[in-house]
CSV table of C-alpha atoms in Angstrom, one decimal:
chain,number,residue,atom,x,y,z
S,57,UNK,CA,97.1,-12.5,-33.8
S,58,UNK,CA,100.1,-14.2,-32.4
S,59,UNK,CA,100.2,-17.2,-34.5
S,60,UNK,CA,98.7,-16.3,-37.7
S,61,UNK,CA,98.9,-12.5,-39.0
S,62,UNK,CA,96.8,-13.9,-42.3
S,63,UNK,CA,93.6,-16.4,-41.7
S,64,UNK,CA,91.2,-17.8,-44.4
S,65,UNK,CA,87.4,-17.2,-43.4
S,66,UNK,CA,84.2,-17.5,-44.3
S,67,UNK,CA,81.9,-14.5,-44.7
S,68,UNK,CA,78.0,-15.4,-44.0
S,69,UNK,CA,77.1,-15.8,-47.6
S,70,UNK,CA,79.8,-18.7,-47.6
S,71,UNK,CA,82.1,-16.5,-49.7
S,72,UNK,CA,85.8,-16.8,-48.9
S,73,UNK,CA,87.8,-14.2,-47.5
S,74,UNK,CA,91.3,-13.1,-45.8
S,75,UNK,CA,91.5,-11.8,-42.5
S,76,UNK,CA,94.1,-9.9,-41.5
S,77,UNK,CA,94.6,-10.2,-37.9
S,78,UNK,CA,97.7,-8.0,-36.8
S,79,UNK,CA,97.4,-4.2,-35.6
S,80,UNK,CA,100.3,-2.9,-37.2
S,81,UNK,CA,99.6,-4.9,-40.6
S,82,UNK,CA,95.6,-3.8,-40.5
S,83,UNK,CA,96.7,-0.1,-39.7
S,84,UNK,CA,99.1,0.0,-42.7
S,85,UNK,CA,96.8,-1.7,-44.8
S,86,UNK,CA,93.8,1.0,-44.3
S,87,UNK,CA,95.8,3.4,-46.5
S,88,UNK,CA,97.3,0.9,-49.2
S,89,UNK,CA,95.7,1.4,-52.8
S,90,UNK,CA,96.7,-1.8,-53.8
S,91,UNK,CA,93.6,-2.7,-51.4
S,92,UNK,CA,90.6,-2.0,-53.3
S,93,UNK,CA,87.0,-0.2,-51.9
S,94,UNK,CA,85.2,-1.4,-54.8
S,95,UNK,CA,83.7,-4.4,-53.4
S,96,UNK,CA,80.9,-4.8,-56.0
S,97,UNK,CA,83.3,-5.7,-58.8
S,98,UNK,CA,83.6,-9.4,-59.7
S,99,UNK,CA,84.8,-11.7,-58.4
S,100,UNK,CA,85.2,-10.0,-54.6
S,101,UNK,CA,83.2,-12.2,-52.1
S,102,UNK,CA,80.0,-10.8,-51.2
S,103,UNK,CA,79.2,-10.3,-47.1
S,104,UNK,CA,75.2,-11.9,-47.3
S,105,UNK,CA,74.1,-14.1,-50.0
S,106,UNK,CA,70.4,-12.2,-49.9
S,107,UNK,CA,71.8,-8.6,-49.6
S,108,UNK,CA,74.9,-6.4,-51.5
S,109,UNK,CA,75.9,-4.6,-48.7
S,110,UNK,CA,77.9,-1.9,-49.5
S,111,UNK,CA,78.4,-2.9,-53.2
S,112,UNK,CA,76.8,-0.5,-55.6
S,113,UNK,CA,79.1,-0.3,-59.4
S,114,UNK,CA,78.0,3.6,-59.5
S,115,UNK,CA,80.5,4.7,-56.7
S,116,UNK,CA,84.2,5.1,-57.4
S,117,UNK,CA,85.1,4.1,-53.0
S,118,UNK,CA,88.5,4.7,-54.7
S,119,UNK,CA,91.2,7.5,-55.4
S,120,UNK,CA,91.1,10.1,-57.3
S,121,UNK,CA,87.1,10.4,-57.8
S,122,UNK,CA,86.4,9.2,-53.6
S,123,UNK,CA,89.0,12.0,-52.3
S,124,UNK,CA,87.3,14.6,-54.5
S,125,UNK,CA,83.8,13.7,-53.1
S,126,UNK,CA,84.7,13.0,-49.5
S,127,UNK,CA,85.9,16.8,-49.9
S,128,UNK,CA,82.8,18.0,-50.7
S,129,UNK,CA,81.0,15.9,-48.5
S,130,UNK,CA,83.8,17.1,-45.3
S,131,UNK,CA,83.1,21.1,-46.3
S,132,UNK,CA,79.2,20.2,-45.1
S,133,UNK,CA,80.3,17.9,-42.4
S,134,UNK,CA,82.3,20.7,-40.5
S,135,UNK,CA,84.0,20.2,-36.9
S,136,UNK,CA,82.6,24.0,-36.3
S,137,UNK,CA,78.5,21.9,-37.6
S,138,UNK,CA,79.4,19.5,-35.2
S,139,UNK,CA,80.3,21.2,-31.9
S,140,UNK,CA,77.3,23.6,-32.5
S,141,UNK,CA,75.0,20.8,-32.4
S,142,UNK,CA,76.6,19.6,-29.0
S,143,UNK,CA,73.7,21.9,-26.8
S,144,UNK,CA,70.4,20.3,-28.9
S,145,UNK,CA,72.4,16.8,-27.7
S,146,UNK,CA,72.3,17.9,-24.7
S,147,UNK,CA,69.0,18.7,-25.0
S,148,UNK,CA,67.6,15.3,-26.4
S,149,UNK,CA,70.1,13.3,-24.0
S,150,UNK,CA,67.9,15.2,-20.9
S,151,UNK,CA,64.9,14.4,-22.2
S,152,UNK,CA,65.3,10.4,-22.9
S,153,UNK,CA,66.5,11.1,-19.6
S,154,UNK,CA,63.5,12.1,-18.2
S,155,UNK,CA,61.2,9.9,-20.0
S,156,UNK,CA,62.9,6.8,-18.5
S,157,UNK,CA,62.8,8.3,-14.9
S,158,UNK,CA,58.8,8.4,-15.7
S,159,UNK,CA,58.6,5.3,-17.1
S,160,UNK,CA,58.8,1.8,-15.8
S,161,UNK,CA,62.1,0.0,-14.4
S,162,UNK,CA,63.9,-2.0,-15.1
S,163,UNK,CA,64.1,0.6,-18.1
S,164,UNK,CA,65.3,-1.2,-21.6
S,165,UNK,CA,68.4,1.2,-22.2
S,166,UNK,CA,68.5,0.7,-26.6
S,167,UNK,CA,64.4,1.4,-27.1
S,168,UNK,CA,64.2,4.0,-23.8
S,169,UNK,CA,68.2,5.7,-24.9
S,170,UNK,CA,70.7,4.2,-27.0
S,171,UNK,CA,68.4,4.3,-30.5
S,172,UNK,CA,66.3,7.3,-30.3
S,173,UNK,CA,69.3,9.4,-29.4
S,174,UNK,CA,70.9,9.4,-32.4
S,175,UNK,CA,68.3,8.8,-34.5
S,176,UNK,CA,66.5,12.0,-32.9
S,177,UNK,CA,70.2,14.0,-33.6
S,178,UNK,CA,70.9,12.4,-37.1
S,179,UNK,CA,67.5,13.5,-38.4
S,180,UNK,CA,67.4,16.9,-36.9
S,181,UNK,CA,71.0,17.5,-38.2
S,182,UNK,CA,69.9,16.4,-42.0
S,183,UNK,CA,66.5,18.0,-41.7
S,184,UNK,CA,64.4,14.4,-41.4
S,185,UNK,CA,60.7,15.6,-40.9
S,186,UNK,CA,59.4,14.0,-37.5
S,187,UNK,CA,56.9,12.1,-39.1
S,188,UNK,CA,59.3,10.0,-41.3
S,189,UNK,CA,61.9,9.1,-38.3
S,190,UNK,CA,60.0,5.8,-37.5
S,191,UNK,CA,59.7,5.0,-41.2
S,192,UNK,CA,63.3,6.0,-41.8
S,193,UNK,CA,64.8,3.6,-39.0
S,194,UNK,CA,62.6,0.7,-40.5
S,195,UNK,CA,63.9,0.4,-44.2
S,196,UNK,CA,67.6,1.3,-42.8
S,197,UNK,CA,66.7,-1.8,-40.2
S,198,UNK,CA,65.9,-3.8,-43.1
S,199,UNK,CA,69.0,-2.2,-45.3
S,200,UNK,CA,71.4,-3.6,-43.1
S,201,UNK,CA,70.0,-7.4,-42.7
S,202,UNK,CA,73.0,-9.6,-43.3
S,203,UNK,CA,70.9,-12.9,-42.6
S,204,UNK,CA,67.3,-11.5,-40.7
S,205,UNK,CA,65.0,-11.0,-43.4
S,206,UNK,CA,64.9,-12.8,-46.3
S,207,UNK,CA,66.0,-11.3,-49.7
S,208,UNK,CA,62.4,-10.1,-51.4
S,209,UNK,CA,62.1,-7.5,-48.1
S,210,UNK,CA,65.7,-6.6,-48.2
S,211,UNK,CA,65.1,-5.4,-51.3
S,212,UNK,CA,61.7,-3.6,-51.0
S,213,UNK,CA,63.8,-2.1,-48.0
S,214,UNK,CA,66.7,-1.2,-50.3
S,215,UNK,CA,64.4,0.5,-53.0
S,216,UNK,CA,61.7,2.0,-50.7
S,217,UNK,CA,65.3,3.9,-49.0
S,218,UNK,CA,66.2,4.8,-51.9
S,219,UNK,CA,63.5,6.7,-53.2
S,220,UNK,CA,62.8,8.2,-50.1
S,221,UNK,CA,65.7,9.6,-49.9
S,222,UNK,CA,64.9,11.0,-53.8
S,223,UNK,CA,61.7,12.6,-52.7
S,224,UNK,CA,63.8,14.3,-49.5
S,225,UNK,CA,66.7,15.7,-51.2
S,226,UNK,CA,64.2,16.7,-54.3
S,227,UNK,CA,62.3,18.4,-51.6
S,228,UNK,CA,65.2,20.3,-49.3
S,229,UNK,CA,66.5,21.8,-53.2
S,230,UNK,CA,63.3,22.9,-53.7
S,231,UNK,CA,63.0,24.0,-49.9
S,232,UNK,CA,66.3,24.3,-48.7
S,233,UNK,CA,67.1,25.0,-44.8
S,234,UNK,CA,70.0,25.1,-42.2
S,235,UNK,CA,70.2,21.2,-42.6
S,236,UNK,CA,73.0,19.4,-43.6
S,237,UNK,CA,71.6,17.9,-47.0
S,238,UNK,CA,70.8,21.8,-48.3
S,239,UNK,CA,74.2,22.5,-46.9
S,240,UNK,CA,74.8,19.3,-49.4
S,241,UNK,CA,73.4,20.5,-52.0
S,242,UNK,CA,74.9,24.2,-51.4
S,243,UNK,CA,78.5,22.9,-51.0
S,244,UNK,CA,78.6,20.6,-54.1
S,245,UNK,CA,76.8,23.3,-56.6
S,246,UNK,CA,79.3,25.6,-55.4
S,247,UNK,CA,82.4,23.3,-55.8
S,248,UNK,CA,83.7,22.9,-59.7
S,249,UNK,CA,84.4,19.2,-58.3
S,250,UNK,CA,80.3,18.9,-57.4
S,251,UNK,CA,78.6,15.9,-56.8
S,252,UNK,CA,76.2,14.5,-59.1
S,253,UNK,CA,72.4,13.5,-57.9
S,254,UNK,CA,73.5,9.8,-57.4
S,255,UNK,CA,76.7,10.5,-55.9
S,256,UNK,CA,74.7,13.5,-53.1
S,257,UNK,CA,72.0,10.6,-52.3
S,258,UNK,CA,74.8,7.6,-52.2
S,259,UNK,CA,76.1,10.4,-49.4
S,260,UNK,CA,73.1,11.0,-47.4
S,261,UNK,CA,72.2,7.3,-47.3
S,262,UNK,CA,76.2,6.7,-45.9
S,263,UNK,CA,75.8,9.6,-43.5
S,264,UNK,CA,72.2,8.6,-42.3
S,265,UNK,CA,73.1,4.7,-41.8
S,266,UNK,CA,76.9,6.2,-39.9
S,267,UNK,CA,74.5,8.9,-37.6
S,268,UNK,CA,72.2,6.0,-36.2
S,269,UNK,CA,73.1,2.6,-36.4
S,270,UNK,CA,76.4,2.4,-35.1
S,271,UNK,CA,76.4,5.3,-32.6
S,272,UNK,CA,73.1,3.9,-31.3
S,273,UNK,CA,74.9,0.2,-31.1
S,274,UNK,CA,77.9,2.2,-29.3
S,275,UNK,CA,75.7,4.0,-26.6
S,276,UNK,CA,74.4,0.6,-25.7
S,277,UNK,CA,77.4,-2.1,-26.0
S,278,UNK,CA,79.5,0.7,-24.2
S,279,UNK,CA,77.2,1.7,-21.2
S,280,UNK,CA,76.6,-2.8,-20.9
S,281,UNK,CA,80.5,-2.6,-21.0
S,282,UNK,CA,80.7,0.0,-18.4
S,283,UNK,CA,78.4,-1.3,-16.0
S,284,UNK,CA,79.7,-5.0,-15.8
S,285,UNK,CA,82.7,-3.4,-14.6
S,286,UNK,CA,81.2,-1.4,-11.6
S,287,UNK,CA,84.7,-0.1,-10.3
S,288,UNK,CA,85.3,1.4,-13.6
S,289,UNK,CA,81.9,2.8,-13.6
S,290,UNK,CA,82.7,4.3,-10.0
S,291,UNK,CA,85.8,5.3,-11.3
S,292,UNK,CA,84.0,7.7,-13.8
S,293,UNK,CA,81.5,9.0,-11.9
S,294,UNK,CA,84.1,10.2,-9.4
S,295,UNK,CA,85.8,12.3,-11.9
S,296,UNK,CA,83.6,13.2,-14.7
S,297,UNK,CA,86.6,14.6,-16.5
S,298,UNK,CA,87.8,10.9,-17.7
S,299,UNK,CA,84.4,11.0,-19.9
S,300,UNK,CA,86.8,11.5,-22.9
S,301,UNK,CA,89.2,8.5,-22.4
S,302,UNK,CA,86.6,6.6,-21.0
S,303,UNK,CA,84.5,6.9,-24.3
S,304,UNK,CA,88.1,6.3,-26.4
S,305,UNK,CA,88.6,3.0,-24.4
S,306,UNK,CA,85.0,1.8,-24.5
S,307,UNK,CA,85.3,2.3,-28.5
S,308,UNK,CA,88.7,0.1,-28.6
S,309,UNK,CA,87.1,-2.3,-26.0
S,310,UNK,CA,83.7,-3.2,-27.6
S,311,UNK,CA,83.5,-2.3,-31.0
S,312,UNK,CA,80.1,-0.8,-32.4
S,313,UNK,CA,80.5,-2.7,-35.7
S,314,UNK,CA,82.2,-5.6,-36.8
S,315,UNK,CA,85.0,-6.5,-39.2
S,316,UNK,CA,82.6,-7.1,-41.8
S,317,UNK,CA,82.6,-3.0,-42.3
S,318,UNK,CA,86.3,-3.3,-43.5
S,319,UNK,CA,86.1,-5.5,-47.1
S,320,UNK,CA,88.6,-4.5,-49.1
S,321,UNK,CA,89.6,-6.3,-52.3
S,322,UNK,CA,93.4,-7.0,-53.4
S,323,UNK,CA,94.9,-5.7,-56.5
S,324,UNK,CA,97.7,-7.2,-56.7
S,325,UNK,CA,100.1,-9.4,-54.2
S,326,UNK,CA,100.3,-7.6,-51.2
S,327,UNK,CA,103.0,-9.1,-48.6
S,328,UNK,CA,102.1,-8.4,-44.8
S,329,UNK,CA,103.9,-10.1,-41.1
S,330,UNK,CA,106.1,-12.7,-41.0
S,331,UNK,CA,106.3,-12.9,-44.8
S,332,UNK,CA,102.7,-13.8,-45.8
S,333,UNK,CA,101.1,-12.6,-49.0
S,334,UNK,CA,97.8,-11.9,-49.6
S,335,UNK,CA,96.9,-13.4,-53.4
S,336,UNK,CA,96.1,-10.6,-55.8
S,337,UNK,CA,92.1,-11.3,-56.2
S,338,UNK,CA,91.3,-12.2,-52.3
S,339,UNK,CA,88.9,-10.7,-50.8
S,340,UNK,CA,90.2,-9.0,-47.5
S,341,UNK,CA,88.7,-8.3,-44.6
S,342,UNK,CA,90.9,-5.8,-41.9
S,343,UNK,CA,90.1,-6.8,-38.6
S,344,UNK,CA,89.1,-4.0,-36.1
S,345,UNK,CA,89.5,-6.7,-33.4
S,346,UNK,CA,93.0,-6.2,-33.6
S,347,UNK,CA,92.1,-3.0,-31.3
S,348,UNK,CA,92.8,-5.8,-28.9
S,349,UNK,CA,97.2,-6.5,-30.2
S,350,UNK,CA,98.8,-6.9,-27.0
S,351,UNK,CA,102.0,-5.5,-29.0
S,352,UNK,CA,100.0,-2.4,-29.3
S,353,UNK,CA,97.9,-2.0,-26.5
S,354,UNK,CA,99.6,-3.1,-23.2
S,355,UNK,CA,97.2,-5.1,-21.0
S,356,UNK,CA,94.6,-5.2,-24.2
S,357,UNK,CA,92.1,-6.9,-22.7
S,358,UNK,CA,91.7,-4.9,-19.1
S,359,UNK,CA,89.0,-2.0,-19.6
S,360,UNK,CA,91.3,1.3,-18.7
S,361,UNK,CA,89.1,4.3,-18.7
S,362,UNK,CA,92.7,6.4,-18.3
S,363,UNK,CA,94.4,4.6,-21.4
S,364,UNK,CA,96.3,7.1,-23.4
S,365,UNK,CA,97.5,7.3,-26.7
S,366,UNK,CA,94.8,5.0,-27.6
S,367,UNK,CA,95.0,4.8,-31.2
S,368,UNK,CA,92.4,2.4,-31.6
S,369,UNK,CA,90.3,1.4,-35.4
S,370,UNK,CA,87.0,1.7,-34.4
S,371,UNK,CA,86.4,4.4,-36.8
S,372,UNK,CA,88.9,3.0,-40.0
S,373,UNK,CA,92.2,4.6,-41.0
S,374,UNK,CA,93.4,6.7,-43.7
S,375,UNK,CA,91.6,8.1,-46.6
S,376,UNK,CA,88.6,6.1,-45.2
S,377,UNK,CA,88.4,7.1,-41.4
S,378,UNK,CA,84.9,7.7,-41.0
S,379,UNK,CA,83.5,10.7,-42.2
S,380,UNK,CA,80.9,10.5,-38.9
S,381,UNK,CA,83.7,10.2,-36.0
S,382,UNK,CA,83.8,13.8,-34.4
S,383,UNK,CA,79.4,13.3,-34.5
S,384,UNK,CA,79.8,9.8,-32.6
S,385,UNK,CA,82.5,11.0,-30.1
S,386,UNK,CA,80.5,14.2,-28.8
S,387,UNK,CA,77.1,11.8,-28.9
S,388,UNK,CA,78.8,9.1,-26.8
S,389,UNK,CA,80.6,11.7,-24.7
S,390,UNK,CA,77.2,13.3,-23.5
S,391,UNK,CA,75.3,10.4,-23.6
S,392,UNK,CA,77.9,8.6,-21.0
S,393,UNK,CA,78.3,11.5,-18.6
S,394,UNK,CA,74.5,12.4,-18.7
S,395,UNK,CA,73.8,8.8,-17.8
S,396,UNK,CA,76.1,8.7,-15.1
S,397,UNK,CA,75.0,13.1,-13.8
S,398,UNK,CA,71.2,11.6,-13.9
S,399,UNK,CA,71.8,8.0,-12.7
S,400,UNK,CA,74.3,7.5,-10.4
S,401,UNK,CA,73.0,4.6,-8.6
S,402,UNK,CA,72.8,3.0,-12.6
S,403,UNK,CA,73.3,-0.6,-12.8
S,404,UNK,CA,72.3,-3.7,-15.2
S,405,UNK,CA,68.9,-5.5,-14.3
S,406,UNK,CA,70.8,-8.9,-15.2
S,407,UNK,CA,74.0,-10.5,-15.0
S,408,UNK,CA,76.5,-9.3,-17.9
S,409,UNK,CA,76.8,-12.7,-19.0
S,410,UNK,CA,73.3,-12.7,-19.5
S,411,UNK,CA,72.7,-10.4,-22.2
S,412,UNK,CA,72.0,-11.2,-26.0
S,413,UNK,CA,73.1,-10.4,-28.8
S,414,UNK,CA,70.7,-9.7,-31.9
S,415,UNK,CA,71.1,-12.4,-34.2
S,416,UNK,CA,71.3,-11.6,-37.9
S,417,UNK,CA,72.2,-7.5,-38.6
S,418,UNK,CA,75.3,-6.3,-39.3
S,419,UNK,CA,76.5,-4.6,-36.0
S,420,UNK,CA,77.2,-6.7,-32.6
S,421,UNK,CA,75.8,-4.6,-29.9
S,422,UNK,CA,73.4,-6.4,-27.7
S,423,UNK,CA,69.4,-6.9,-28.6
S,424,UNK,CA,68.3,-5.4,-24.8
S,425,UNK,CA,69.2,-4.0,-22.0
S,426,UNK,CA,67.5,-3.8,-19.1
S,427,UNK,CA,68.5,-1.3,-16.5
S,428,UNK,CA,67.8,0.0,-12.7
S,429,UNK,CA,68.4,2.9,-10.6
């Protein structure tokens, strides 16, 4: 950040890339249309040689047609949906809870917490059938391999997500409830502007993959975070009413994804810091890690569960801030403080420094974590 606001990298298919590396350059650049969403056109660098993340030529990620969907998509995905689902969270937080007091310690916080959590609340806010959650978190596993599985199961993963999703939209128009796909389905027949079949299900796999994989990736990196820190931990537990802050800082701290998330492709020249120009054609990556810009956040790299004004990138910028944010916030938010209500004594099984990452997916959190009380 200091020395270079424009880097050449290499994605993991080998592909070349620029990264941006400044704050104010990365926050500007989240809401410049000469930056492209489109990824899947040629010749923008592709993130895994074995699997198109992301790309798909039969979604416009751009303006007009993307504001005109995301509209649709934002009527469903109400802030009023949301805060009504905060008592079930409740409600599935105290019962992990419970299960890992029975079970044996040290508990493994991502199996025993962090992943069922949000798979549990995803799939009861889109109407998932119990029976399929297991199956569902094993194709959007395999969706997501950047380098873990080679590219024949990637792609039965792909296809096998794909036409389940199919079958469970086909079914909730047929049978439609007080989900959030029939509330879909509802919104966009209703809307002159409505969503065609492709563009719903291109939705409700984005929403799905948002609901789980990164929230449950949050709930784990942030609580590791929190604990290798134990007077910040103490800190929290003392005054329950920095849970808020706490959870802001904890998203700026340790991300839940990487900067792989944030491809953009350029258009034309696009001139950034210090006079550097990223070459119309470049692939572009925005780096979240610039959460870290001492210019913008003083003492960047201390964990400050009061930080205000803590406009951190976590969750994008612009047109594309993630559609999922207000579900994340109130998931970490009650997962953190019913942690720290249930388990106060909480604390990591091993040395910070000890834990490891899982090697091969797209997000960063950390493979385990093993926990006492």
């Amino acid at each position: 950040m200091r020395e270079e606001p424009l880097l050449h990298v290499a994605l993991p298919s080998g592909d070349p890339a620029v990264l941006v590396t400044r704050y104010k350059d990365v926050r500007r650049l989240f809401a410049d249309e000469r930056l492209s969403r489109n990824t899947s056109r040629y010749p923008a660098s592709r993130i895994s040689a074995d699997n198109d993340l992301f790309g798909d030529p039969e979604i416009d990620n751009d303006p007009p047609r993307y504001l005109v969907e995301r509209a649709v998509v934002m009527r469903a995905f109400s802030a009023r949906r949301i805060e009504a689902l905060r008592p079930v969270v409740r409600e599935i937080t105290a019962e992990l809870m419970d299960a890992m007091e029975a079970g044996p310690r040290p508990a493994e916080l991502m199996e025993a917490f962090a992943y069922p959590l949000p798979i549990l609340v995803i799939c009861h806010m889109l109407g998932v059938p119990p029976k399929d959650r297991a199956k569902f978190r094993r194709l959007i596993d395999g969706y997501l391999s950047v380098t873990a599985l080679p590219a024949d199961e990637v792609e039965r993963c792909r296809v096998d997500y794909w036409n389940y999703l199919s079958e469970l939209i086909a079914d909730k128009r047929a049978n439609p409830g007080d989900d959030l796909i029939s509330e879909l389905i509802r919104v966009s027949e209703e809307d002159p502007e409505k969503l065609t079949d492709y563009q719903l299900q291109h939705w409700v796999k984005t929403l799905l993959i948002a609901g789980y994989v990164t929230t449950a990736s949050q709930i784990g990196t942030g609580t590791a975070v929190l604990l290798h820190r134990p007077e910040a931990a103490a800190d929290l537990k003392a005054d329950l009413s920095l849970v808020p802050s706490a959870v802001e800082e904890l998203l700026r701290y340790q991300m839940m994804g990487t900067s792989l998330g944030s491809l953009r492709y350029a258009l034309e020249d696009i001139e950034v810091s210090d006079g550097a120009v990223i070459p119309q054609g470049s692939t572009v990556m925005l780096s979240v890690e610039s959460n870290m810009d001492e210019e913008t956040f003083p003492d960047a790299c201390a964990l400050d569960i009061r930080r205000q004004d803590n406009h951190h990138m976590t969750f994008g910028a612009g047109i594309h801030f993630c559609a999922g944010a207000a579900l994340a916030r109130m998931e970490l938010q009650e997962a953190t403080e019913g942690l720290l209500r249930r388990f106060p004594g909480l604390q990591l099984a091993v040395p910070g420094e000890k834990l490891v990452r899982p090697v091969g997916g797209f997000l960063a959190g950390y493979a385990e974590i093993p926990v006492v009380w």
